[in-house]
PDB file of C-alpha atoms in Angstrom:
ATOM      1  CA  MET A   1     -25.047 -11.930  -7.518  1.00 97.00           C
ATOM      2  CA  ARG A   2     -25.250  -8.490  -9.146  1.00 98.00           C
ATOM      3  CA  VAL A   3     -21.767  -6.962  -9.275  1.00 98.00           C
ATOM      4  CA  LEU A   4     -20.810  -3.434 -10.290  1.00 98.00           C
ATOM      5  CA  VAL A   5     -17.454  -3.576 -12.086  1.00 98.00           C
ATOM      6  CA  THR A   6     -15.826  -0.157 -12.281  1.00 98.00           C
ATOM      7  CA  GLY A   7     -13.423  -0.038 -15.200  1.00 98.00           C
ATOM      8  CA  GLY A   8     -15.359  -2.992 -16.586  1.00 98.00           C
ATOM      9  CA  ALA A   9     -14.519  -2.159 -20.210  1.00 97.00           C
ATOM     10  CA  GLY A  10     -10.780  -2.036 -19.513  1.00 95.00           C
ATOM     11  CA  PHE A  11      -8.033  -4.607 -19.755  1.00 95.00           C
ATOM     12  CA  ILE A  12      -8.518  -6.475 -16.488  1.00 97.00           C
ATOM     13  CA  GLY A  13     -12.065  -5.327 -15.828  1.00 98.00           C
ATOM     14  CA  SER A  14     -13.401  -6.793 -19.064  1.00 98.00           C
ATOM     15  CA  HIS A  15     -11.998 -10.200 -18.139  1.00 98.00           C
ATOM     16  CA  VAL A  16     -13.592  -9.913 -14.689  1.00 98.00           C
ATOM     17  CA  VAL A  17     -16.913  -9.217 -16.413  1.00 98.00           C
ATOM     18  CA  ASP A  18     -16.438 -12.298 -18.617  1.00 98.00           C
ATOM     19  CA  ALA A  19     -15.627 -14.471 -15.586  1.00 98.00           C
ATOM     20  CA  LEU A  20     -18.665 -13.244 -13.660  1.00 98.00           C
ATOM     21  CA  ARG A  21     -21.062 -13.830 -16.529  1.00 98.00           C
ATOM     22  CA  ALA A  22     -19.594 -17.259 -17.242  1.00 98.00           C
ATOM     23  CA  ARG A  23     -20.505 -18.240 -13.667  1.00 97.00           C
ATOM     24  CA  GLY A  24     -24.058 -16.951 -13.960  1.00 98.00           C
ATOM     25  CA  HIS A  25     -23.604 -13.628 -12.138  1.00 98.00           C
ATOM     26  CA  GLU A  26     -24.870 -10.279 -13.402  1.00 98.00           C
ATOM     27  CA  ALA A  27     -22.040  -7.876 -14.171  1.00 98.00           C
ATOM     28  CA  VAL A  28     -22.842  -4.177 -14.427  1.00 98.00           C
ATOM     29  CA  VAL A  29     -20.122  -2.341 -16.368  1.00 98.00           C
ATOM     30  CA  TYR A  30     -19.302   1.173 -15.152  1.00 98.00           C
ATOM     31  CA  ASP A  31     -16.624   2.664 -17.368  1.00 97.00           C
ATOM     32  CA  VAL A  32     -15.960   6.012 -19.046  1.00 92.00           C
ATOM     33  CA  ARG A  33     -14.892   4.101 -22.161  1.00 91.00           C
ATOM     34  CA  GLU A  34     -18.542   3.107 -22.677  1.00 89.00           C
ATOM     35  CA  ASP A  35     -20.270   6.094 -21.074  1.00 89.00           C
ATOM     36  CA  ARG A  36     -18.557   9.416 -20.495  1.00 87.00           C
ATOM     37  CA  GLY A  37     -20.878   9.997 -17.560  1.00 86.00           C
ATOM     38  CA  ALA A  38     -19.601   6.884 -15.784  1.00 96.00           C
ATOM     39  CA  ASP A  39     -16.922   8.626 -13.724  1.00 96.00           C
ATOM     40  CA  VAL A  40     -16.237   7.221 -10.250  1.00 97.00           C
ATOM     41  CA  ARG A  41     -15.683  10.796  -9.072  1.00 97.00           C
ATOM     42  CA  ASP A  42     -19.333  11.675  -9.789  1.00 97.00           C
ATOM     43  CA  PRO A  43     -21.362  10.831  -6.663  1.00 98.00           C
ATOM     44  CA  TRP A  44     -24.720  11.024  -8.452  1.00 97.00           C
ATOM     45  CA  ALA A  45     -23.688   8.728 -11.285  1.00 97.00           C
ATOM     46  CA  VAL A  46     -22.130   6.244  -8.853  1.00 98.00           C
ATOM     47  CA  ALA A  47     -25.221   6.233  -6.645  1.00 98.00           C
ATOM     48  CA  ARG A  48     -27.410   5.412  -9.656  1.00 97.00           C
ATOM     49  CA  ALA A  49     -25.081   2.625 -10.751  1.00 98.00           C
ATOM     50  CA  LEU A  50     -25.230   1.014  -7.295  1.00 98.00           C
ATOM     51  CA  ASP A  51     -28.989   0.464  -7.470  1.00 97.00           C
ATOM     52  CA  GLY A  52     -29.704  -3.206  -6.786  1.00 98.00           C
ATOM     53  CA  VAL A  53     -26.023  -4.111  -6.564  1.00 98.00           C
ATOM     54  CA  ASP A  54     -24.763  -6.799  -4.151  1.00 98.00           C
ATOM     55  CA  ALA A  55     -21.025  -6.174  -4.479  1.00 98.00           C
ATOM     56  CA  VAL A  56     -18.488  -3.914  -6.154  1.00 98.00           C
ATOM     57  CA  CYS A  57     -15.342  -4.956  -8.009  1.00 98.00           C
ATOM     58  CA  HIS A  58     -13.314  -1.741  -8.241  1.00 98.00           C
ATOM     59  CA  GLN A  59     -10.937  -1.929 -11.206  1.00 98.00           C
ATOM     60  CA  ALA A  60     -11.082   1.674 -12.430  1.00 97.00           C
ATOM     61  CA  ALA A  61      -7.759   3.471 -11.960  1.00 95.00           C
ATOM     62  CA  MET A  62      -5.123   5.573 -13.625  1.00 92.00           C
ATOM     63  CA  VAL A  63      -2.125   3.281 -13.911  1.00 88.00           C
ATOM     64  CA  GLY A  64       1.597   3.668 -14.511  1.00 79.00           C
ATOM     65  CA  LEU A  65       4.476   5.078 -12.509  1.00 67.00           C
ATOM     66  CA  GLY A  66       3.555   8.739 -12.510  1.00 64.00           C
ATOM     67  CA  ASP A  67       5.889  11.233 -14.163  1.00 63.00           C
ATOM     68  CA  GLY A  68       7.646  12.533 -11.073  1.00 76.00           C
ATOM     69  CA  VAL A  69       5.004  14.636  -9.330  1.00 86.00           C
ATOM     70  CA  ALA A  70       3.822  16.583 -12.380  1.00 87.00           C
ATOM     71  CA  ASP A  71       0.722  14.423 -12.733  1.00 90.00           C
ATOM     72  CA  ALA A  72       0.275  13.662  -9.017  1.00 93.00           C
ATOM     73  CA  ALA A  73      -2.989  15.605  -8.797  1.00 95.00           C
ATOM     74  CA  GLU A  74      -4.497  13.586 -11.649  1.00 95.00           C
ATOM     75  CA  TYR A  75      -3.461  10.276 -10.082  1.00 95.00           C
ATOM     76  CA  VAL A  76      -4.856  11.293  -6.696  1.00 96.00           C
ATOM     77  CA  SER A  77      -8.086  12.527  -8.281  1.00 97.00           C
ATOM     78  CA  ARG A  78      -8.759   9.425 -10.339  1.00 96.00           C
ATOM     79  CA  ASN A  79      -7.525   6.807  -7.896  1.00 97.00           C
ATOM     80  CA  ASP A  80      -8.079   8.191  -4.399  1.00 98.00           C
ATOM     81  CA  LEU A  81     -10.873  10.731  -4.806  1.00 98.00           C
ATOM     82  CA  GLY A  82     -12.650   8.284  -7.104  1.00 98.00           C
ATOM     83  CA  THR A  83     -12.350   5.506  -4.529  1.00 98.00           C
ATOM     84  CA  ALA A  84     -13.538   7.790  -1.729  1.00 98.00           C
ATOM     85  CA  VAL A  85     -16.624   8.810  -3.723  1.00 98.00           C
ATOM     86  CA  LEU A  86     -17.376   5.178  -4.542  1.00 98.00           C
ATOM     87  CA  LEU A  87     -17.031   4.058  -0.920  1.00 98.00           C
ATOM     88  CA  ALA A  88     -19.235   6.882   0.353  1.00 98.00           C
ATOM     89  CA  ALA A  89     -21.904   5.913  -2.165  1.00 98.00           C
ATOM     90  CA  MET A  90     -21.622   2.241  -1.183  1.00 98.00           C
ATOM     91  CA  ALA A  91     -22.091   3.192   2.462  1.00 98.00           C
ATOM     92  CA  GLY A  92     -25.216   5.146   1.582  1.00 98.00           C
ATOM     93  CA  ALA A  93     -26.604   2.370  -0.621  1.00 98.00           C
ATOM     94  CA  GLY A  94     -25.965  -0.386   1.907  1.00 98.00           C
ATOM     95  CA  VAL A  95     -23.546  -2.283  -0.353  1.00 98.00           C
ATOM     96  CA  ARG A  96     -21.160  -4.096   1.981  1.00 98.00           C
ATOM     97  CA  ARG A  97     -18.873  -6.180  -0.255  1.00 98.00           C
ATOM     98  CA  LEU A  98     -15.839  -4.755  -2.055  1.00 98.00           C
ATOM     99  CA  VAL A  99     -13.015  -6.279  -4.076  1.00 98.00           C
ATOM    100  CA  LEU A 100     -10.309  -3.765  -4.912  1.00 98.00           C
ATOM    101  CA  ALA A 101      -7.709  -3.914  -7.660  1.00 98.00           C
ATOM    102  CA  GLY A 102      -4.620  -3.452  -5.519  1.00 98.00           C
ATOM    103  CA  SER A 103      -1.022  -3.584  -6.637  1.00 96.00           C
ATOM    104  CA  MET A 104       2.333  -5.021  -5.647  1.00 95.00           C
ATOM    105  CA  VAL A 105       3.808  -1.536  -6.055  1.00 93.00           C
ATOM    106  CA  VAL A 106       2.767  -0.738  -2.471  1.00 96.00           C
ATOM    107  CA  TYR A 107       5.786  -2.754  -1.279  1.00 95.00           C
ATOM    108  CA  GLY A 108       8.442  -0.761  -3.080  1.00 91.00           C
ATOM    109  CA  GLU A 109      11.406  -3.106  -3.357  1.00 90.00           C
ATOM    110  CA  GLY A 110      10.791  -6.782  -2.713  1.00 90.00           C
ATOM    111  CA  ARG A 111      12.188  -9.016   0.010  1.00 92.00           C
ATOM    112  CA  TYR A 112      15.966  -9.246   0.374  1.00 96.00           C
ATOM    113  CA  THR A 113      18.390 -11.103   2.610  1.00 96.00           C
ATOM    114  CA  CYS A 114      21.973 -10.192   3.426  1.00 97.00           C
ATOM    115  CA  ARG A 115      24.258 -13.150   4.077  1.00 95.00           C
ATOM    116  CA  GLU A 116      25.672 -11.407   7.125  1.00 95.00           C
ATOM    117  CA  HIS A 117      22.810  -9.293   8.461  1.00 96.00           C
ATOM    118  CA  GLY A 118      19.729 -11.282   7.496  1.00 96.00           C
ATOM    119  CA  PRO A 119      16.524  -9.587   6.202  1.00 94.00           C
ATOM    120  CA  ALA A 120      17.241  -6.195   4.648  1.00 93.00           C
ATOM    121  CA  ARG A 121      15.136  -3.329   3.326  1.00 90.00           C
ATOM    122  CA  PRO A 122      17.215  -1.240   0.939  1.00 92.00           C
ATOM    123  CA  GLY A 123      16.173   2.328   0.251  1.00 87.00           C
ATOM    124  CA  PRO A 124      15.435   3.808  -3.177  1.00 88.00           C
ATOM    125  CA  ARG A 125      18.203   3.358  -5.713  1.00 91.00           C
ATOM    126  CA  GLU A 126      20.305   6.411  -6.508  1.00 92.00           C
ATOM    127  CA  ALA A 127      20.487   7.931  -9.984  1.00 94.00           C
ATOM    128  CA  GLY A 128      24.290   7.859  -9.868  1.00 96.00           C
ATOM    129  CA  ASP A 129      24.370   4.122  -9.210  1.00 96.00           C
ATOM    130  CA  LEU A 130      21.877   3.416 -11.979  1.00 96.00           C
ATOM    131  CA  ALA A 131      23.765   5.581 -14.481  1.00 96.00           C
ATOM    132  CA  ALA A 132      26.931   3.651 -13.628  1.00 97.00           C
ATOM    133  CA  GLY A 133      25.197   0.302 -14.201  1.00 97.00           C
ATOM    134  CA  ARG A 134      25.011  -0.565 -10.503  1.00 97.00           C
ATOM    135  CA  PHE A 135      21.455  -1.841 -10.547  1.00 97.00           C
ATOM    136  CA  GLU A 136      21.360  -4.226  -7.594  1.00 97.00           C
ATOM    137  CA  PRO A 137      20.388  -2.775  -4.195  1.00 95.00           C
ATOM    138  CA  ARG A 138      23.018  -3.264  -1.499  1.00 95.00           C
ATOM    139  CA  CYS A 139      22.727  -4.086   2.168  1.00 96.00           C
ATOM    140  CA  PRO A 140      22.083  -0.810   4.038  1.00 94.00           C
ATOM    141  CA  VAL A 141      24.323  -2.015   6.891  1.00 95.00           C
ATOM    142  CA  CYS A 142      27.414  -3.445   5.201  1.00 95.00           C
ATOM    143  CA  GLY A 143      26.952  -2.601   1.537  1.00 94.00           C
ATOM    144  CA  GLY A 144      27.149  -6.290   0.656  1.00 94.00           C
ATOM    145  CA  GLU A 145      25.192  -8.245  -1.922  1.00 95.00           C
ATOM    146  CA  LEU A 146      21.543  -9.051  -1.278  1.00 96.00           C
ATOM    147  CA  ALA A 147      19.599 -12.142  -2.328  1.00 96.00           C
ATOM    148  CA  PRO A 148      16.039 -11.393  -3.538  1.00 95.00           C
ATOM    149  CA  GLY A 149      13.122 -13.519  -2.344  1.00 93.00           C
ATOM    150  CA  LEU A 150       9.332 -13.617  -2.344  1.00 94.00           C
ATOM    151  CA  VAL A 151       7.473 -10.837  -0.565  1.00 94.00           C
ATOM    152  CA  GLY A 152       4.493 -11.643   1.658  1.00 95.00           C
ATOM    153  CA  GLU A 153       1.465  -9.558   2.516  1.00 97.00           C
ATOM    154  CA  ASP A 154       2.889  -8.736   5.948  1.00 94.00           C
ATOM    155  CA  ALA A 155       5.831  -6.838   4.421  1.00 93.00           C
ATOM    156  CA  PRO A 156       5.866  -3.129   5.312  1.00 93.00           C
ATOM    157  CA  ALA A 157       4.487  -0.797   2.671  1.00 94.00           C
ATOM    158  CA  ASP A 158       7.059   1.470   1.015  1.00 92.00           C
ATOM    159  CA  PRO A 159       5.584   3.075  -2.132  1.00 92.00           C
ATOM    160  CA  ARG A 160       8.284   4.561  -4.359  1.00 88.00           C
ATOM    161  CA  ASN A 161       6.276   6.697  -6.818  1.00 89.00           C
ATOM    162  CA  VAL A 162       3.015   8.616  -7.195  1.00 92.00           C
ATOM    163  CA  TYR A 163       1.016   5.704  -8.587  1.00 93.00           C
ATOM    164  CA  ALA A 164       2.159   3.386  -5.796  1.00 93.00           C
ATOM    165  CA  THR A 165       1.227   5.978  -3.193  1.00 95.00           C
ATOM    166  CA  THR A 166      -2.304   6.260  -4.560  1.00 97.00           C
ATOM    167  CA  LYS A 167      -2.728   2.474  -4.577  1.00 97.00           C
ATOM    168  CA  LEU A 168      -1.758   2.294  -0.904  1.00 98.00           C
ATOM    169  CA  ALA A 169      -4.148   5.139  -0.107  1.00 98.00           C
ATOM    170  CA  GLN A 170      -6.945   3.193  -1.818  1.00 98.00           C
ATOM    171  CA  GLU A 171      -6.362   0.324   0.595  1.00 98.00           C
ATOM    172  CA  HIS A 172      -6.447   2.642   3.620  1.00 98.00           C
ATOM    173  CA  LEU A 173      -9.702   4.178   2.399  1.00 98.00           C
ATOM    174  CA  ALA A 174     -11.232   0.734   1.865  1.00 98.00           C
ATOM    175  CA  ALA A 175     -10.124  -0.381   5.334  1.00 98.00           C
ATOM    176  CA  ALA A 176     -11.712   2.712   6.890  1.00 98.00           C
ATOM    177  CA  TRP A 177     -14.936   2.055   4.967  1.00 98.00           C
ATOM    178  CA  ALA A 178     -15.007  -1.577   6.136  1.00 98.00           C
ATOM    179  CA  ARG A 179     -14.521  -0.573   9.779  1.00 98.00           C
ATOM    180  CA  SER A 180     -17.190   2.103   9.538  1.00 98.00           C
ATOM    181  CA  THR A 181     -19.836   0.004   7.793  1.00 98.00           C
ATOM    182  CA  GLY A 182     -19.022  -3.532   8.914  1.00 98.00           C
ATOM    183  CA  GLY A 183     -18.376  -4.364   5.279  1.00 98.00           C
ATOM    184  CA  THR A 184     -15.898  -6.807   3.775  1.00 98.00           C
ATOM    185  CA  ALA A 185     -12.987  -5.508   1.718  1.00 98.00           C
ATOM    186  CA  VAL A 186     -10.423  -7.534  -0.217  1.00 98.00           C
ATOM    187  CA  SER A 187      -7.446  -5.995  -1.999  1.00 98.00           C
ATOM    188  CA  LEU A 188      -5.894  -8.187  -4.674  1.00 98.00           C
ATOM    189  CA  ARG A 189      -2.350  -6.915  -5.016  1.00 98.00           C
ATOM    190  CA  TYR A 190      -1.743  -7.619  -8.686  1.00 97.00           C
ATOM    191  CA  HIS A 191       1.726  -8.344  -9.926  1.00 94.00           C
ATOM    192  CA  ASN A 192       2.609  -7.848 -13.613  1.00 93.00           C
ATOM    193  CA  VAL A 193      -0.629  -8.708 -15.391  1.00 95.00           C
ATOM    194  CA  TYR A 194      -0.513  -9.476 -19.118  1.00 95.00           C
ATOM    195  CA  GLY A 195      -2.713 -11.099 -21.727  1.00 95.00           C
ATOM    196  CA  PRO A 196      -5.432 -10.407 -24.317  1.00 94.00           C
ATOM    197  CA  ARG A 197      -6.796  -6.830 -24.533  1.00 94.00           C
ATOM    198  CA  MET A 198      -3.710  -5.369 -22.897  1.00 92.00           C
ATOM    199  CA  PRO A 199      -3.330  -1.682 -23.839  1.00 88.00           C
ATOM    200  CA  ARG A 200      -0.904  -0.965 -26.663  1.00 84.00           C
ATOM    201  CA  ASP A 201       1.603   1.836 -27.068  1.00 71.00           C
ATOM    202  CA  THR A 202       0.345   4.103 -24.311  1.00 68.00           C
ATOM    203  CA  PRO A 203       2.325   5.600 -21.398  1.00 61.00           C
ATOM    204  CA  TYR A 204       0.523   3.123 -19.136  1.00 62.00           C
ATOM    205  CA  ALA A 205       1.020  -0.085 -21.109  1.00 67.00           C
ATOM    206  CA  GLY A 206       2.987  -2.832 -19.414  1.00 84.00           C
ATOM    207  CA  VAL A 207       6.451  -3.872 -20.477  1.00 90.00           C
ATOM    208  CA  ALA A 208       5.069  -6.985 -22.202  1.00 92.00           C
ATOM    209  CA  SER A 209       2.920  -4.788 -24.428  1.00 92.00           C
ATOM    210  CA  PHE A 210       5.854  -2.542 -25.354  1.00 92.00           C
ATOM    211  CA  PHE A 211       7.970  -5.573 -26.261  1.00 95.00           C
ATOM    212  CA  ARG A 212       5.207  -7.090 -28.399  1.00 94.00           C
ATOM    213  CA  SER A 213       4.609  -3.804 -30.234  1.00 93.00           C
ATOM    214  CA  ALA A 214       8.309  -3.522 -31.058  1.00 95.00           C
ATOM    215  CA  LEU A 215       8.343  -7.055 -32.428  1.00 95.00           C
ATOM    216  CA  ALA A 216       5.226  -6.343 -34.510  1.00 93.00           C
ATOM    217  CA  ARG A 217       7.195  -3.494 -36.146  1.00 94.00           C
ATOM    218  CA  GLY A 218      10.088  -5.862 -36.820  1.00 96.00           C
ATOM    219  CA  GLU A 219      12.209  -4.202 -34.145  1.00 96.00           C
ATOM    220  CA  ALA A 220      14.140  -5.755 -31.286  1.00 97.00           C
ATOM    221  CA  PRO A 221      12.600  -5.285 -27.830  1.00 96.00           C
ATOM    222  CA  ARG A 222      14.608  -2.758 -25.811  1.00 97.00           C
ATOM    223  CA  VAL A 223      15.288  -4.089 -22.316  1.00 97.00           C
ATOM    224  CA  PHE A 224      16.175  -1.587 -19.609  1.00 97.00           C
ATOM    225  CA  GLU A 225      18.940  -2.028 -17.027  1.00 97.00           C
ATOM    226  CA  ASP A 226      20.623  -5.397 -17.547  1.00 97.00           C
ATOM    227  CA  GLY A 227      17.411  -7.367 -18.066  1.00 97.00           C
ATOM    228  CA  ARG A 228      17.835  -9.277 -14.821  1.00 97.00           C
ATOM    229  CA  GLN A 229      15.054  -7.499 -12.913  1.00 96.00           C
ATOM    230  CA  ARG A 230      12.785 -10.128 -11.373  1.00 96.00           C
ATOM    231  CA  ARG A 231       9.029  -9.862 -11.760  1.00 95.00           C
ATOM    232  CA  ASP A 232       5.989 -12.105 -11.442  1.00 95.00           C
ATOM    233  CA  PHE A 233       4.043 -12.173 -14.710  1.00 96.00           C
ATOM    234  CA  VAL A 234       0.476 -13.380 -14.138  1.00 96.00           C
ATOM    235  CA  HIS A 235      -2.107 -13.969 -16.852  1.00 97.00           C
ATOM    236  CA  VAL A 236      -5.184 -11.762 -16.912  1.00 97.00           C
ATOM    237  CA  ARG A 237      -7.596 -14.717 -16.905  1.00 98.00           C
ATOM    238  CA  ASP A 238      -6.009 -15.964 -13.691  1.00 98.00           C
ATOM    239  CA  VAL A 239      -6.411 -12.481 -12.204  1.00 98.00           C
ATOM    240  CA  ALA A 240     -10.074 -12.459 -13.226  1.00 98.00           C
ATOM    241  CA  ALA A 241     -10.520 -15.834 -11.544  1.00 98.00           C
ATOM    242  CA  ALA A 242      -8.967 -14.413  -8.367  1.00 98.00           C
ATOM    243  CA  ASN A 243     -11.504 -11.575  -8.430  1.00 98.00           C
ATOM    244  CA  LEU A 244     -14.353 -14.059  -8.759  1.00 98.00           C
ATOM    245  CA  ALA A 245     -12.983 -16.133  -5.874  1.00 98.00           C
ATOM    246  CA  ALA A 246     -12.698 -13.014  -3.717  1.00 98.00           C
ATOM    247  CA  LEU A 247     -16.266 -11.950  -4.515  1.00 97.00           C
ATOM    248  CA  GLN A 248     -17.566 -15.380  -3.530  1.00 95.00           C
ATOM    249  CA  ALA A 249     -15.451 -15.684  -0.369  1.00 95.00           C
ATOM    250  CA  CYS A 250     -16.386 -14.824   3.217  1.00 92.00           C
ATOM    251  CA  PRO A 251     -13.564 -12.568   4.423  1.00 93.00           C
ATOM    252  CA  PRO A 252     -13.634 -10.959   7.893  1.00 94.00           C
ATOM    253  CA  THR A 253     -16.081  -8.099   8.304  1.00 97.00           C
ATOM    254  CA  GLY A 254     -14.935  -4.672   9.357  1.00 97.00           C
ATOM    255  CA  ALA A 255     -11.439  -5.041   7.910  1.00 97.00           C
ATOM    256  CA  LEU A 256      -9.442  -5.178   4.691  1.00 98.00           C
ATOM    257  CA  THR A 257      -7.717  -8.416   3.702  1.00 98.00           C
ATOM    258  CA  ALA A 258      -4.839  -8.167   1.217  1.00 98.00           C
ATOM    259  CA  TYR A 259      -3.806 -10.964  -1.124  1.00 98.00           C
ATOM    260  CA  ASN A 260      -0.774 -11.066  -3.383  1.00 98.00           C
ATOM    261  CA  THR A 261      -2.008 -12.085  -6.807  1.00 98.00           C
ATOM    262  CA  GLY A 262       0.823 -13.539  -8.851  1.00 96.00           C
ATOM    263  CA  SER A 263       1.847 -16.703 -10.628  1.00 94.00           C
ATOM    264  CA  GLY A 264       4.385 -17.640  -7.956  1.00 91.00           C
ATOM    265  CA  GLU A 265       7.024 -18.168 -10.660  1.00 92.00           C
ATOM    266  CA  PRO A 266       9.530 -15.300 -10.887  1.00 93.00           C
ATOM    267  CA  HIS A 267      10.953 -14.469 -14.302  1.00 96.00           C
ATOM    268  CA  THR A 268      13.310 -11.732 -15.365  1.00 97.00           C
ATOM    269  CA  VAL A 269      12.354  -8.953 -17.755  1.00 96.00           C
ATOM    270  CA  GLY A 270      15.006 -10.312 -20.091  1.00 97.00           C
ATOM    271  CA  GLU A 271      13.334 -13.734 -20.049  1.00 97.00           C
ATOM    272  CA  LEU A 272      10.039 -12.086 -20.921  1.00 96.00           C
ATOM    273  CA  ALA A 273      11.595 -10.289 -23.892  1.00 97.00           C
ATOM    274  CA  ARG A 274      13.285 -13.454 -25.148  1.00 97.00           C
ATOM    275  CA  ALA A 275      10.112 -15.528 -24.782  1.00 96.00           C
ATOM    276  CA  LEU A 276       8.092 -13.007 -26.776  1.00 96.00           C
ATOM    277  CA  ALA A 277      10.789 -12.668 -29.423  1.00 96.00           C
ATOM    278  CA  ALA A 278      10.881 -16.442 -29.855  1.00 96.00           C
ATOM    279  CA  ALA A 279       7.082 -16.688 -30.004  1.00 94.00           C
ATOM    280  CA  CYS A 280       6.901 -13.882 -32.575  1.00 94.00           C
ATOM    281  CA  GLY A 281       9.872 -15.111 -34.594  1.00 93.00           C
ATOM    282  CA  GLY A 282      11.383 -11.660 -34.195  1.00 94.00           C
ATOM    283  CA  PRO A 283      14.834 -10.251 -33.498  1.00 96.00           C
ATOM    284  CA  GLU A 284      16.627 -10.919 -30.239  1.00 96.00           C
ATOM    285  CA  PRO A 285      16.139  -8.331 -27.488  1.00 97.00           C
ATOM    286  CA  VAL A 286      18.675  -5.542 -26.999  1.00 98.00           C
ATOM    287  CA  VAL A 287      19.760  -4.791 -23.435  1.00 98.00           C
ATOM    288  CA  THR A 288      20.193  -1.017 -23.291  1.00 96.00           C
ATOM    289  CA  GLY A 289      21.288  -0.183 -19.757  1.00 96.00           C
ATOM    290  CA  GLU A 290      18.650   2.563 -19.651  1.00 96.00           C
ATOM    291  CA  TYR A 291      16.668   2.996 -16.455  1.00 94.00           C
ATOM    292  CA  ARG A 292      13.693   4.782 -14.954  1.00 88.00           C
ATOM    293  CA  LEU A 293      14.174   6.433 -11.601  1.00 85.00           C
ATOM    294  CA  GLY A 294      11.408   5.090  -9.387  1.00 79.00           C
ATOM    295  CA  ASP A 295      11.479   1.562 -10.797  1.00 88.00           C
ATOM    296  CA  VAL A 296      12.309  -1.136  -8.280  1.00 91.00           C
ATOM    297  CA  ARG A 297      14.844  -3.855  -8.996  1.00 95.00           C
ATOM    298  CA  HIS A 298      13.070  -7.028  -7.865  1.00 95.00           C
ATOM    299  CA  ILE A 299       9.491  -7.566  -6.725  1.00 93.00           C
ATOM    300  CA  THR A 300       7.960 -11.039  -6.765  1.00 93.00           C
ATOM    301  CA  ALA A 301       5.001 -12.410  -4.870  1.00 86.00           C
ATOM    302  CA  ASP A 302       4.306 -15.061  -2.317  1.00 95.00           C
ATOM    303  CA  SER A 303       0.691 -15.896  -3.189  1.00 95.00           C
ATOM    304  CA  THR A 304       0.322 -18.676  -0.629  1.00 96.00           C
ATOM    305  CA  ARG A 305      -2.383 -16.818   1.319  1.00 97.00           C
ATOM    306  CA  LEU A 306      -4.565 -16.429  -1.775  1.00 97.00           C
ATOM    307  CA  ARG A 307      -4.136 -20.074  -2.722  1.00 97.00           C
ATOM    308  CA  THR A 308      -4.925 -21.247   0.811  1.00 97.00           C
ATOM    309  CA  ASP A 309      -7.760 -18.923   1.783  1.00 97.00           C
ATOM    310  CA  LEU A 310      -9.626 -18.732  -1.521  1.00 96.00           C
ATOM    311  CA  ASP A 311      -8.621 -22.062  -3.078  1.00 96.00           C
ATOM    312  CA  TRP A 312      -7.214 -20.208  -6.100  1.00 97.00           C
ATOM    313  CA  LYS A 313      -4.343 -21.195  -8.310  1.00 95.00           C
ATOM    314  CA  PRO A 314      -3.034 -19.851 -11.622  1.00 96.00           C
ATOM    315  CA  GLU A 315      -3.918 -22.005 -14.615  1.00 97.00           C
ATOM    316  CA  VAL A 316      -1.981 -20.318 -17.444  1.00 97.00           C
ATOM    317  CA  SER A 317       1.727 -21.142 -17.564  1.00 96.00           C
ATOM    318  CA  PHE A 318       4.327 -18.547 -18.527  1.00 96.00           C
ATOM    319  CA  ALA A 319       5.191 -20.363 -21.781  1.00 95.00           C
ATOM    320  CA  GLU A 320       1.551 -20.833 -22.781  1.00 96.00           C
ATOM    321  CA  GLY A 321       0.653 -17.264 -21.896  1.00 95.00           C
ATOM    322  CA  MET A 322       3.551 -15.824 -23.885  1.00 95.00           C
ATOM    323  CA  ARG A 323       2.586 -17.824 -26.981  1.00 94.00           C
ATOM    324  CA  GLU A 324      -1.005 -16.630 -26.758  1.00 95.00           C
ATOM    325  CA  PHE A 325       0.022 -13.040 -26.101  1.00 93.00           C
ATOM    326  CA  ALA A 326       2.398 -13.025 -29.047  1.00 92.00           C
ATOM    327  CA  SER A 327      -0.203 -14.465 -31.410  1.00 90.00           C
ATOM    328  CA  GLU A 328      -2.714 -11.748 -30.484  1.00 82.00           C
ATOM    329  CA  GLY A 329      -0.289  -9.145 -31.735  1.00 62.00           C
TER     330      GLY A 329
END
C-alpha cells in the first residue's frame, strides 16, 4: 500500500512512517519541515503528492490550545482549510481511504457522575473558581461533587478552545467527504501522546516535554492546578500502531468512524511529573496552583471500540514509557 503521510516528518507522523515501512508499505512523506512547498493548503502541491497513492494518513496540524482567539485564523487555516484542500484533492484523484489524526479535545470535559443526579456535563470552569483553587467541576444541578470516569466515542462534542474547535471541524469535513465520495474515514482521537521525537520547549509541546526540559536544566517541574488532573498518556509507538491498524481495516464506507486512542490507564499530571523526576534523578515537582483558562480538569479515554474493532492494544506501559522518555532527554 502506498500511503501519503501529511506531517510525516513530525512527532507522530514520523513514527507512523516508521510503522508503515516496517510492515512493507510505501510511505510518502508530505511535510513543510522537509519541503517548504509541501503545504496542505496548496491544491497543486497536494494533487501532485497524491499521484499513485492508495490512502492518506493526515497528521499535519497546528497543535496546542490556541491563545484565546488571537491566533484563531491561523489555526483554522492550517487545520481546517488544509484539510478541506486535501479532501478535495483526494476526491479528484480517486483516493478513497483516509485516517485522520483526531483529538480527545473535541469532548471538552470528560465523563462525570453526580451521586444524586447521575451523569453530568459541567460547563467551562470559571476564572474566579480557578483563581481560588476550586479546580473540580461541580454538578450543574446541585453543585455537588462529581466523580470522573472514562469518556466514550458517543459522548457529545463540546470543544472548549480554538484548537479543539478546529479538530472537530476536521472530523465534520472528513465525514462530508466520505458521504460524497463513498470513501472510508477514520478519526483516531489521540489522548496525551508522548515519546521519542516529541517537540521541546515550544508553545505546542506537551506537558511531558515541558517537565523533561525543566529536569534537564536541573529545575523542578512546575505542575499547574493541584496536580490531580486526570489524563491518559499514550506512547507514540502505540499511536503509530493504531494508525497502521486503521489503514489496514475495513471501516464502513460513506461515513466517519471515530476511535479513542489512549492507553486506558488514567494518570494524574502530578504522577507524570513525579515519574519523570524519579527517572531523571531530578528534583521533586512543585505544585504551583497556576492554571490556564480553557484547560479541562479530567479527560480520559475508553478505548474499547478501538481494541475490539481493530484488534489494537497498547504495548508500552506508563512506567516503561516514562523511563525511555526521560533517558532521551
